Coordinates of N, CA and C in Angstrom, one line a residue:
X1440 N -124.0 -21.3 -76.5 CA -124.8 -21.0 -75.3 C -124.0 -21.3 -74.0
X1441 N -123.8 -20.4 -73.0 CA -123.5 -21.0 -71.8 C -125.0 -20.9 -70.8
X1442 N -124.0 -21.7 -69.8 CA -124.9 -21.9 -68.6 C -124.4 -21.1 -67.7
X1443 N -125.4 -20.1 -66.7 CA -124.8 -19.2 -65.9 C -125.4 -19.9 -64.9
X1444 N -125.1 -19.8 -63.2 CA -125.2 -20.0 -62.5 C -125.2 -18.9 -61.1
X1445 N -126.0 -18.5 -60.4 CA -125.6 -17.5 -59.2 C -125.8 -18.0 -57.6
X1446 N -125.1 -17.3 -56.9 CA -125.4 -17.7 -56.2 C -124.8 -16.5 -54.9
X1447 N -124.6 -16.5 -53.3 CA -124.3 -15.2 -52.5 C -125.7 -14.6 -52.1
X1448 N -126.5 -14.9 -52.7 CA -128.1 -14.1 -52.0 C -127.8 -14.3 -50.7
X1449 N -128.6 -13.4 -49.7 CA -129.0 -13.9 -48.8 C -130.0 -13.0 -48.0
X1450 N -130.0 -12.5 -46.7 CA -130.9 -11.5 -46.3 C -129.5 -10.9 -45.6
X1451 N -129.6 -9.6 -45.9 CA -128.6 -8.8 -45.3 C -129.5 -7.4 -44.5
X1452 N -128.7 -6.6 -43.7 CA -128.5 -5.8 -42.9 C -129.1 -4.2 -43.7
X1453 N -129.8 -3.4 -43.4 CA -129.6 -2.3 -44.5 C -128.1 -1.5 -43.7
X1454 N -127.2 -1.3 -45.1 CA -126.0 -0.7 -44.7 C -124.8 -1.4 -44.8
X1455 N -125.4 -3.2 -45.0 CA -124.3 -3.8 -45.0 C -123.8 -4.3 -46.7
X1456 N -123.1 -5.1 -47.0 CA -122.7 -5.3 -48.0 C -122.8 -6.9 -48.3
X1457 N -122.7 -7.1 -49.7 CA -122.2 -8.6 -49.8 C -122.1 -9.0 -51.4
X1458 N -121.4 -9.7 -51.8 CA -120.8 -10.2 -53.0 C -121.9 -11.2 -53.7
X1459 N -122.2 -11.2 -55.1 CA -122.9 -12.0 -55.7 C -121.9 -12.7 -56.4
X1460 N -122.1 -14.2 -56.9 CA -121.4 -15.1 -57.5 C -122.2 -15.2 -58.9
X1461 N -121.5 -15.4 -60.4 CA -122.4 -16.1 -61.1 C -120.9 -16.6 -61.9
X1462 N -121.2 -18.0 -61.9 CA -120.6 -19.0 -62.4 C -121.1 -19.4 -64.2
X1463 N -120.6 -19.4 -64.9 CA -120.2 -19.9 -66.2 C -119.8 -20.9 -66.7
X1464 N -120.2 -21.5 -67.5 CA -120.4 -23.1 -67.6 C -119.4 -23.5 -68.7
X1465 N -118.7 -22.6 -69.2 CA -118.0 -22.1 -70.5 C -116.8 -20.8 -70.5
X1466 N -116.0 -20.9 -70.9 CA -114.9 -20.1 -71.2 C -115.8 -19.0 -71.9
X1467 N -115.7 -17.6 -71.1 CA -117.0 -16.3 -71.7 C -116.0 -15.2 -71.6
X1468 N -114.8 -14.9 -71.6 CA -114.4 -14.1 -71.9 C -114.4 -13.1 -73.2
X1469 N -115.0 -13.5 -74.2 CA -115.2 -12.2 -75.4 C -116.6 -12.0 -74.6
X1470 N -117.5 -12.4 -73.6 CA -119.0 -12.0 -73.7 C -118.7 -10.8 -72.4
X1471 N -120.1 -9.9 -73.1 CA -120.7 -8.9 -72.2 C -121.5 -9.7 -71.5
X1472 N -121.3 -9.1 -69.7 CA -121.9 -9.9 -69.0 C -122.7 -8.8 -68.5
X1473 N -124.0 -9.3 -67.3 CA -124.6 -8.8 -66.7 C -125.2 -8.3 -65.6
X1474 N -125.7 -7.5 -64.9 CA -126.4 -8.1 -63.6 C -127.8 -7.6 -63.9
X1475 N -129.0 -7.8 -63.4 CA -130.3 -7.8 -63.3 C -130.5 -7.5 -62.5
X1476 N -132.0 -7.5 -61.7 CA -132.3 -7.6 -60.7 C -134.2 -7.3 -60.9
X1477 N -135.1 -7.8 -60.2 CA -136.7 -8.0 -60.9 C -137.5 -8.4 -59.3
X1478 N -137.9 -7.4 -58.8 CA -139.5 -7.4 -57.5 C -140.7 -7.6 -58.7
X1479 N -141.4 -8.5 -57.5 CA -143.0 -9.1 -58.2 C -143.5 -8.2 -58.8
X1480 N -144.1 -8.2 -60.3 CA -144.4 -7.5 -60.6 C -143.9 -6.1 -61.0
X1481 N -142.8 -6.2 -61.2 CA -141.8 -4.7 -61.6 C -140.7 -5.5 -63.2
X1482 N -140.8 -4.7 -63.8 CA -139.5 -5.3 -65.1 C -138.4 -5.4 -64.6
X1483 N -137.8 -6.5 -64.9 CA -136.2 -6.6 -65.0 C -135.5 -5.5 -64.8
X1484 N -134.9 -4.9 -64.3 CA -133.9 -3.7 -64.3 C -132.5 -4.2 -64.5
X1485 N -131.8 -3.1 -64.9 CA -130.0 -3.7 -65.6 C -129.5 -2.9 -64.6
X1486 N -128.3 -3.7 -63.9 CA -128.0 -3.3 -62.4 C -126.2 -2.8 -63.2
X1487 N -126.0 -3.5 -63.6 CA -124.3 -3.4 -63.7 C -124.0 -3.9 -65.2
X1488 N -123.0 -4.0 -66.3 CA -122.7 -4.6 -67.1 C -121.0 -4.3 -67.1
X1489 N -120.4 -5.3 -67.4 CA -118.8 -5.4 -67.9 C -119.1 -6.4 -69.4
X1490 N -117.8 -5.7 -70.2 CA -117.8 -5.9 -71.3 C -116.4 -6.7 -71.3
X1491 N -115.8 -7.3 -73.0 CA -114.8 -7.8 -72.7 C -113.5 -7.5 -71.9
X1492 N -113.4 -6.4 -72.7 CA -112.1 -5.5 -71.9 C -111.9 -5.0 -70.6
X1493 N -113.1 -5.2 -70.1 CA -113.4 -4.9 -68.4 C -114.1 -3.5 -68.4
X1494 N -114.8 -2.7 -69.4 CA -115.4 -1.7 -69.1 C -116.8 -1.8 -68.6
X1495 N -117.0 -1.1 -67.3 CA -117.8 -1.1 -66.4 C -118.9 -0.3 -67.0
X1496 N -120.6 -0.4 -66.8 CA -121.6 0.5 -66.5 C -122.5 0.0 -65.6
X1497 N -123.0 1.4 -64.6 CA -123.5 0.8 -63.3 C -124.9 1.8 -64.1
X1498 N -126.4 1.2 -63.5 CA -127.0 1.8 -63.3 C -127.3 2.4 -62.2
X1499 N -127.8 3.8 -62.3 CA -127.8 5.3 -61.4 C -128.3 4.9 -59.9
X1500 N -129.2 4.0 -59.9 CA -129.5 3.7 -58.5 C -128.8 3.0 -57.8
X1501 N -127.4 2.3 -58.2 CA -126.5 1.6 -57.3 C -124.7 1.9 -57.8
X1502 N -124.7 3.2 -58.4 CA -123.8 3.9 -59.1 C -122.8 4.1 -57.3
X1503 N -122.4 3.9 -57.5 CA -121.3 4.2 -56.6 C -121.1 3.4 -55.0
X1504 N -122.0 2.5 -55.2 CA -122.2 1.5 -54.2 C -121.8 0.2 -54.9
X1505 N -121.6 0.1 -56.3 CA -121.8 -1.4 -56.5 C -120.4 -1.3 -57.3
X1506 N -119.8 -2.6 -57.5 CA -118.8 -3.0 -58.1 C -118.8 -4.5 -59.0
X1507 N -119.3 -4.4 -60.4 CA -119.0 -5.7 -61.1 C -117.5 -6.0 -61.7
X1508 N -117.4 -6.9 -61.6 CA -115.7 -7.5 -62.1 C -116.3 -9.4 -62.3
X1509 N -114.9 -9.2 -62.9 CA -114.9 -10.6 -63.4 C -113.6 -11.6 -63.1
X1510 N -113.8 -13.0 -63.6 CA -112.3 -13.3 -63.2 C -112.4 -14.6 -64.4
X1511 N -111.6 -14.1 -65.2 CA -111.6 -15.0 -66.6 C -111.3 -16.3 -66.5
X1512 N -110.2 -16.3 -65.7 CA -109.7 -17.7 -65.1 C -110.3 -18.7 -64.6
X1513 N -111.5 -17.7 -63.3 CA -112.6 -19.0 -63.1 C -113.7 -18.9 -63.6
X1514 N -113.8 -18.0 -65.1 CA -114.9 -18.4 -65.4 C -116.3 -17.5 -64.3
X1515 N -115.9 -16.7 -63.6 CA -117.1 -15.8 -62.5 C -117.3 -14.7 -62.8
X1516 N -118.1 -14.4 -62.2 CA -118.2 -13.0 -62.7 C -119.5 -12.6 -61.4
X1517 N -118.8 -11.5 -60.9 CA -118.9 -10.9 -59.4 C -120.0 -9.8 -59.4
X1518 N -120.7 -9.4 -58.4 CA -121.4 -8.2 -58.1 C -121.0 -8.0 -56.8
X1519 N -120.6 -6.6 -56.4 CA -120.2 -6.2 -54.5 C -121.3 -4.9 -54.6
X1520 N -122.0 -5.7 -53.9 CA -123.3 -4.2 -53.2 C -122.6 -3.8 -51.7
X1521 N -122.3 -2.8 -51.8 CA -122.8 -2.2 -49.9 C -123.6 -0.8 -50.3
X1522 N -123.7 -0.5 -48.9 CA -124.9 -0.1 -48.2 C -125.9 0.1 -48.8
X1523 N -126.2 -1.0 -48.6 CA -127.2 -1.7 -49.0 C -128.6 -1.3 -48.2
X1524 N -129.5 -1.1 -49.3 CA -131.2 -0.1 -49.0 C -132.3 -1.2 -49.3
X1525 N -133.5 -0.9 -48.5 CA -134.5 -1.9 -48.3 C -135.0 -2.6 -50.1
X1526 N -134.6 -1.2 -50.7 CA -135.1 -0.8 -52.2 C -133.9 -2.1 -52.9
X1527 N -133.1 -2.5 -52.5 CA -132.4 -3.1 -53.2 C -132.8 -4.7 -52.9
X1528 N -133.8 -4.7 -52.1 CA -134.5 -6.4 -52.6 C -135.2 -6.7 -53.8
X1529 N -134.5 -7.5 -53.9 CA -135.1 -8.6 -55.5 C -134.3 -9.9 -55.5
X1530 N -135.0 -10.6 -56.6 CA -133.8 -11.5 -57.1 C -132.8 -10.8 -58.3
X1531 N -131.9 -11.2 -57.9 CA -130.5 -10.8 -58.8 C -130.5 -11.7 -59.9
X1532 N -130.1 -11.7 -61.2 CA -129.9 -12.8 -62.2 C -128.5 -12.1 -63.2
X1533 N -127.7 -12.9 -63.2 CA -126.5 -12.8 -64.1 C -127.2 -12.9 -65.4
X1534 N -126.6 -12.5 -66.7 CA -126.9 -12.7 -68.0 C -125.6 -12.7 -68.4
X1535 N -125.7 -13.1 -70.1 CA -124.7 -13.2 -71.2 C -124.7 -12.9 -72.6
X1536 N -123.9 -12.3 -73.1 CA -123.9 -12.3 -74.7 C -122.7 -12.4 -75.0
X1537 N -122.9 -13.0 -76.4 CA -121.5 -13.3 -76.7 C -121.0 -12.4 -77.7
X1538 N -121.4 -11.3 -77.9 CA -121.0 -10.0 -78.9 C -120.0 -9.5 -78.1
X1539 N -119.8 -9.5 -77.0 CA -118.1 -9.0 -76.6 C -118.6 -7.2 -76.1
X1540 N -119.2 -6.8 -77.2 CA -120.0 -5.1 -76.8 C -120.5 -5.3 -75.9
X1541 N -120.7 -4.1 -74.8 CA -122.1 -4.1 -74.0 C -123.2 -2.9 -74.4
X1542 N -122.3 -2.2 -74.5 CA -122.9 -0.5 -74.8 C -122.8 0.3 -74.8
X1543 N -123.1 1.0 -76.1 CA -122.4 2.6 -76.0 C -123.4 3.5 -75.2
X1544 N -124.3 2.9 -74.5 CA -124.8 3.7 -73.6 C -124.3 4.2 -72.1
X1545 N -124.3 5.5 -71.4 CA -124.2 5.3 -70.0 C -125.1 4.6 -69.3
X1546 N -125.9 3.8 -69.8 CA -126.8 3.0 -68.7 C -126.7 1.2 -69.6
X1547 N -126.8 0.6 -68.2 CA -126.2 -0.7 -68.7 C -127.5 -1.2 -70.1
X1548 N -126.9 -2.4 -70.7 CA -127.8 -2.6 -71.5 C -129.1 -3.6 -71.3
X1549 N -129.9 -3.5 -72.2 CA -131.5 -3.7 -71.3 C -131.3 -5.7 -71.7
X1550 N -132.7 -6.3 -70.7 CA -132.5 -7.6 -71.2 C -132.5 -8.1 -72.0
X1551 N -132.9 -7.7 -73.1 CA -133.1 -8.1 -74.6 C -131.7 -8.2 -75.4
X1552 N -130.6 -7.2 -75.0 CA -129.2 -7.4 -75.2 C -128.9 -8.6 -74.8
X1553 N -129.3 -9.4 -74.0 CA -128.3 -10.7 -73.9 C -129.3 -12.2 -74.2
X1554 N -128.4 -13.0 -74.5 CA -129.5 -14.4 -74.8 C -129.4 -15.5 -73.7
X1555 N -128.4 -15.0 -72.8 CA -128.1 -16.3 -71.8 C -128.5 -16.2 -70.3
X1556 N -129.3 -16.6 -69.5 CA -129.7 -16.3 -68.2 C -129.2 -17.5 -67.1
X1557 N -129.2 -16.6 -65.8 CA -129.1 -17.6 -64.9 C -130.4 -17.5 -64.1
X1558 N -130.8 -18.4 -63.2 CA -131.9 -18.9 -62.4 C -132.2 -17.4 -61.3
X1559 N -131.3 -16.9 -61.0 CA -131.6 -15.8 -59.8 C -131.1 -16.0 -58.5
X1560 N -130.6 -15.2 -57.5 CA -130.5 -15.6 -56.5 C -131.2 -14.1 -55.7
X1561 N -131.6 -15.0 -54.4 CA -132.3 -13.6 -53.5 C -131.7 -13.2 -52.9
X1562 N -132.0 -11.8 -52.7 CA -131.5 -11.1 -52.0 C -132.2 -9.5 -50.9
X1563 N -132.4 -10.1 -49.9 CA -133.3 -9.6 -49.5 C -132.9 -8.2 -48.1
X1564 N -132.9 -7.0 -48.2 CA -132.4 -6.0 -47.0 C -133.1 -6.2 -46.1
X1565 N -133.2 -6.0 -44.6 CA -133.7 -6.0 -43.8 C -133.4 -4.7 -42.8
X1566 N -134.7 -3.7 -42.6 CA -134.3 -2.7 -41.9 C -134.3 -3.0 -40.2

């Protein structure tokens, strides 16, 4: 089991950008990691996933705005949103599995794929 950790929420700008942090408590380089994201009352949605190898899948509503990467060394593992839309407030939450796969789907894999969560961080657009 690891422990994820996130953090970079904040309230931003619509149009601007900014980096999400999620920290790992554990050496996770065989794990597919995640990003989330979940408004009151709406299901969890799969924002981004990277697999071991570094293969990327973005979901369609932040497909060419967003960038997940990782950095094995410290154990992080990154989200870069810009232009960023009102629609993109939620809390964000990192996930994990340790199957190394993420998906042979073009859309990231759903939450049930992973067993490890972090707390969330907010993130809120402002027009």
């Amino acid at each position: 089991q690891v422990q994820l950790a996130e953090s970079g929420g904040g309230s931003v700008q619509v149009g601007g950008s900014l980096t999400l942090s999620c920290n790992a408590s554990t050496y996770y380089t065989s794990y597919c990691m995640g990003w989330f994201r979940q408004t009151p009352g709406k299901e969890r949605e799969a924002v981004a996933s990277i697999d071991s190898d570094g293969n990327t899948i973005y979901a369609p509503s932040v497909k060419g705005r967003a960038t997940v990467s990782r950095d094995d060394a410290k154990n992080v593992l990154y989200l870069q949103l810009n232009d960023l839309k009102p629609e993109d407030t939620a809390v964000y939450y990192c996930a994990a599995d340790a199957g190394g796969f993420c998906s042979g789907s073009p859309t990231p894999p759903p939450p049930d794929w992973y067993t490890d969560w972090g707390q969330g961080t907010q993130v809120t657009v402002a027009s």
